[in-house]
Short mmCIF file of C-alpha atoms in Angstrom, two decimals:
data_model
loop_
_atom_site.label_atom_id
_atom_site.label_comp_id
_atom_site.label_asym_id
_atom_site.label_seq_id
_atom_site.Cartn_x
_atom_site.Cartn_y
_atom_site.Cartn_z
CA MET A 56 0.09 0.03 -0.10
CA ASP A 57 1.39 3.62 -0.85
CA CYS A 58 1.66 5.57 2.12
CA LEU A 59 2.31 9.58 1.82
CA LEU A 60 3.45 11.58 5.10
CA TYR A 61 2.45 15.28 4.16
CA VAL A 62 4.34 17.38 6.56
CA LYS A 63 2.69 21.04 6.59
CA ALA A 64 4.99 23.79 7.76
CA SER A 65 2.85 26.79 7.20
CA PRO A 66 0.15 28.02 10.03
CA ARG A 67 -1.93 30.03 7.33
CA GLY A 68 -4.63 27.52 6.22
CA GLU A 69 -6.55 28.65 3.49
CA ARG A 70 -4.72 31.63 2.94
CA SER A 71 -1.28 29.38 2.46
CA HIS A 72 -0.04 29.01 -1.23
CA SER A 73 2.14 26.35 -0.43
CA LEU A 74 -0.68 24.70 1.27
CA SER A 75 -3.20 25.08 -1.19
CA VAL A 76 -0.59 23.50 -3.87
CA ALA A 77 0.20 20.60 -2.04
CA ASP A 78 -3.46 19.83 -1.53
CA GLU A 79 -3.86 19.54 -5.33
CA PHE A 80 -0.95 17.65 -5.18
CA VAL A 81 -2.46 15.27 -2.91
CA LYS A 82 -5.86 15.01 -4.70
CA ILE A 83 -4.15 14.16 -7.96
CA TRP A 84 -1.80 11.45 -6.22
CA LEU A 85 -4.85 9.84 -4.44
CA ALA A 86 -6.50 9.42 -7.96
CA ALA A 87 -3.63 7.95 -9.44
CA HIS A 88 -2.91 5.99 -6.79
CA PRO A 89 -6.09 4.03 -5.72
CA GLY A 90 -5.83 2.81 -1.93
CA GLY A 91 -3.32 5.17 -0.90
CA LEU A 92 -3.18 6.62 2.52
CA VAL A 93 -2.06 10.17 3.35
CA THR A 94 -0.97 11.39 7.01
CA GLU A 95 -1.34 14.64 7.54
CA LYS A 96 0.77 16.11 10.04
CA ASN A 97 0.58 19.85 10.67
CA LEU A 98 3.79 20.97 12.69
CA PHE A 99 1.96 24.26 14.40
CA GLU A 100 -0.85 21.58 15.59
CA VAL A 101 0.56 18.58 16.90
CA GLY A 102 2.81 20.18 19.56
CA LEU A 103 6.39 19.27 19.08
CA PRO A 104 8.37 18.16 22.01
CA SER A 105 11.22 20.82 22.68
CA PHE A 106 14.63 19.29 22.31
CA ASP A 107 16.38 20.13 25.38
CA GLY A 108 17.20 18.96 28.78
CA PHE A 109 16.71 15.09 29.11
CA ARG A 110 16.51 14.81 25.56
CA ILE A 111 19.90 16.27 24.67
CA GLN A 112 21.47 14.37 27.28
CA ALA A 113 19.77 11.26 25.87
CA LYS A 114 21.36 12.36 22.65
CA TYR A 115 24.97 12.42 23.80
CA ASN A 116 24.38 9.44 25.68
CA ILE A 117 23.88 7.28 22.39
CA MET A 118 26.56 8.76 20.78
CA HIS A 119 29.04 8.00 23.70
CA GLY A 120 27.46 4.29 24.41
CA LEU A 121 26.13 5.59 27.97
CA GLU A 122 22.94 4.48 29.65
CA HIS A 123 19.93 6.75 29.66
CA THR A 124 18.32 7.30 33.22
CA MET A 125 14.68 6.77 33.68
CA SER A 126 13.96 10.42 33.05
CA GLU A 127 15.94 10.47 29.79
CA LYS A 128 14.07 7.20 28.59
CA ASN A 129 10.72 8.65 28.97
CA ALA A 130 11.94 12.10 27.23
CA TRP A 131 13.66 9.86 24.58
CA LYS A 132 10.67 7.81 23.70
CA GLU A 133 8.63 10.89 21.94
CA VAL A 134 11.58 11.28 19.95
CA GLU A 135 11.68 7.82 18.97
CA GLU A 136 7.88 7.80 17.85
CA LEU A 137 8.13 10.68 15.79
CA ILE A 138 11.18 9.30 13.91
CA GLY A 139 9.20 5.67 13.86
CA GLU A 140 6.54 7.86 12.21
CA PHE A 141 8.49 9.27 9.85
CA LYS A 142 10.17 6.14 8.55
CA ALA A 143 7.17 4.39 8.10
CA HIS A 144 6.57 5.89 5.45
CA LYS A 145 8.16 5.73 1.81
CA ARG A 146 6.59 8.75 0.27
CA TYR A 147 6.79 12.34 1.95
CA LEU A 148 5.16 15.65 0.96
CA PHE A 149 6.19 19.18 2.57
CA ALA A 150 4.51 22.38 2.40
CA VAL A 151 7.07 24.99 3.18
CA PRO A 152 6.77 28.89 3.09
CA MET A 153 9.85 30.97 3.15
CA TRP A 154 10.42 32.64 6.47
CA ASN A 155 13.14 35.05 6.85
CA PHE A 156 14.98 33.74 3.61
CA SER A 157 14.69 29.98 5.39
CA VAL A 158 12.45 27.94 6.69
CA PRO A 159 9.79 28.12 9.47
CA TYR A 160 11.17 27.54 12.93
CA ILE A 161 8.91 24.53 13.10
CA LEU A 162 9.89 22.45 10.60
CA LYS A 163 13.70 23.48 11.63
CA GLN A 164 12.70 22.00 15.14
CA TYR A 165 11.18 18.63 13.55
CA ILE A 166 13.97 18.38 11.43
CA ASP A 167 16.36 18.60 14.72
CA ILE A 168 14.16 15.74 16.20
CA ILE A 169 13.82 13.17 13.86
CA ASN A 170 17.16 13.82 12.56
CA GLN A 171 19.50 11.45 14.91
CA PRO A 172 22.39 9.13 14.79
CA GLY A 173 21.65 5.64 14.49
CA TYR A 174 17.80 6.40 13.25
CA THR A 175 17.85 8.48 10.22
CA PHE A 176 21.61 8.60 9.79
CA GLY A 177 24.84 6.80 10.47
CA VAL A 178 28.40 7.42 11.35
CA ALA A 179 31.45 5.82 9.88
CA GLU A 180 34.79 4.81 11.62
CA ASP A 181 36.40 7.39 9.71
CA GLY A 182 33.65 10.19 10.97
CA GLY A 183 32.04 9.86 7.64
CA TYR A 184 28.10 9.93 7.30
CA HIS A 185 25.45 7.96 5.56
CA GLY A 186 21.70 8.29 5.53
CA LEU A 187 19.77 5.61 7.06
CA VAL A 188 16.35 6.67 5.68
CA GLN A 189 16.83 5.27 1.87
CA GLY A 190 14.71 4.09 -0.83
CA ARG A 191 12.33 6.99 -0.47
CA LYS A 192 10.87 10.06 -2.55
CA ALA A 193 10.04 13.54 -1.06
CA MET A 194 8.09 16.30 -2.93
CA VAL A 195 8.46 19.80 -1.39
CA VAL A 196 5.98 22.66 -2.22
CA TYR A 197 7.84 25.99 -1.77
CA SER A 198 6.38 29.46 -1.67
CA ARG A 199 8.23 32.53 -1.43
CA GLY A 200 7.37 36.21 -1.46
CA GLY A 201 10.29 37.09 -3.96
CA GLU A 202 11.69 35.52 -6.75
CA TYR A 203 15.05 33.64 -5.94
CA ILE A 204 16.11 32.49 -9.77
CA PRO A 205 19.37 30.80 -10.28
CA GLY A 206 22.31 33.11 -11.52
CA THR A 207 20.65 36.28 -10.04
CA PRO A 208 21.96 38.19 -7.04
CA ALA A 209 18.83 37.15 -5.01
CA GLU A 210 19.69 33.18 -5.22
CA GLY A 211 22.00 33.63 -2.77
CA TYR A 212 19.42 34.78 0.07
CA ASN A 213 17.58 31.46 -0.61
CA HIS A 214 18.23 29.34 2.32
CA GLN A 215 15.09 27.62 2.30
CA SER A 216 15.52 25.00 -0.53
CA PRO A 217 19.22 24.27 -0.07
CA TYR A 218 18.73 23.82 3.61
CA LEU A 219 15.72 21.41 3.50
CA GLU A 220 17.22 19.39 0.47
CA MET A 221 20.48 19.21 2.01
CA MET A 222 18.69 17.60 5.24
CA LEU A 223 16.94 15.24 3.15
CA ASN A 224 19.70 13.83 1.34
CA PHE A 225 21.69 13.80 4.68
CA MET A 226 18.91 11.38 6.17
CA GLY A 227 19.43 9.18 2.62
CA ILE A 228 16.27 10.75 0.68
CA THR A 229 17.96 11.90 -2.34
CA ASP A 230 15.18 11.20 -4.78
CA VAL A 231 13.20 14.98 -4.23
CA GLU A 232 11.34 16.75 -6.19
CA SER A 233 9.89 20.29 -6.10
CA VAL A 234 7.97 23.30 -7.44
CA ALA A 235 7.79 26.86 -6.01
CA VAL A 236 5.23 29.49 -5.76
CA GLU A 237 7.31 32.49 -6.01
CA GLY A 238 6.38 36.39 -6.26
CA THR A 239 3.84 36.20 -3.58
CA MET A 240 4.40 39.38 -2.36
CA MET A 241 5.29 41.18 -6.13
CA GLY A 242 1.47 41.93 -7.18
CA PRO A 243 -1.67 39.67 -7.89
CA ASP A 244 -0.41 39.11 -11.69
CA LYS A 245 2.86 38.02 -10.76
CA ARG A 246 1.98 35.56 -8.01
CA ASP A 247 -1.26 34.24 -10.07
CA GLU A 248 0.86 33.35 -13.05
CA ASN A 249 3.36 31.94 -10.74
CA LYS A 250 0.81 29.94 -8.72
CA GLU A 251 -0.72 28.49 -11.97
CA GLN A 252 2.70 27.07 -13.08
CA ALA A 253 3.39 25.57 -10.01
CA LEU A 254 0.21 24.01 -9.75
CA GLU A 255 0.42 22.64 -13.33
CA ALA A 256 4.12 21.19 -12.23
CA ALA A 257 2.71 19.51 -9.07
CA ARG A 258 -0.11 17.95 -11.15
CA GLN A 259 2.46 16.38 -13.52
CA ILE A 260 4.70 15.08 -10.49
CA ALA A 261 1.72 13.84 -8.71
CA THR A 262 0.85 11.27 -11.45
CA HIS A 263 4.22 9.44 -11.47
CA PHE A 264 5.40 10.31 -7.69
#
């Protein structure tokens, strides 16, 4: 059975450009995959655990081969549950607006929780890294107020897609496709034109994803 984890990193609901394009992707994907299941994970609603205190210590205990205290075990269990949910899926869809030229803080928090040694990446004896979440595919719908066209001076301000795709690759998810709704704050004509192009591209990708 095809299972898709739909990670929502925008709090804007129906006003969100990334969510509206991602929702269209889901509709086409479900039509192309009868019996497929979609798990929606709205990061602004699920109440992610903070990654501090006992969780930080638990992580370092794992890295240094030390035992956990009961408090650390209980705190780490929440981390393992989120990682388990993530790894239980073979397909991922992310709806990601640009905030301050990067990703929303809540998505960074989610990645900081699930990106853990021995779970989503491994460390070789020579210190090299290798991803442990392999054989998966990811689709990302970005939205941006401006345009960050490759080869232009504005490209250097885009820390949104380079960061997210680097982290997906780091965990072993190297098959990543994306579309972007750019220019959402550059007037309705530019916004609507770019959004329609993103919608059409998302529909095409959804049929073979």
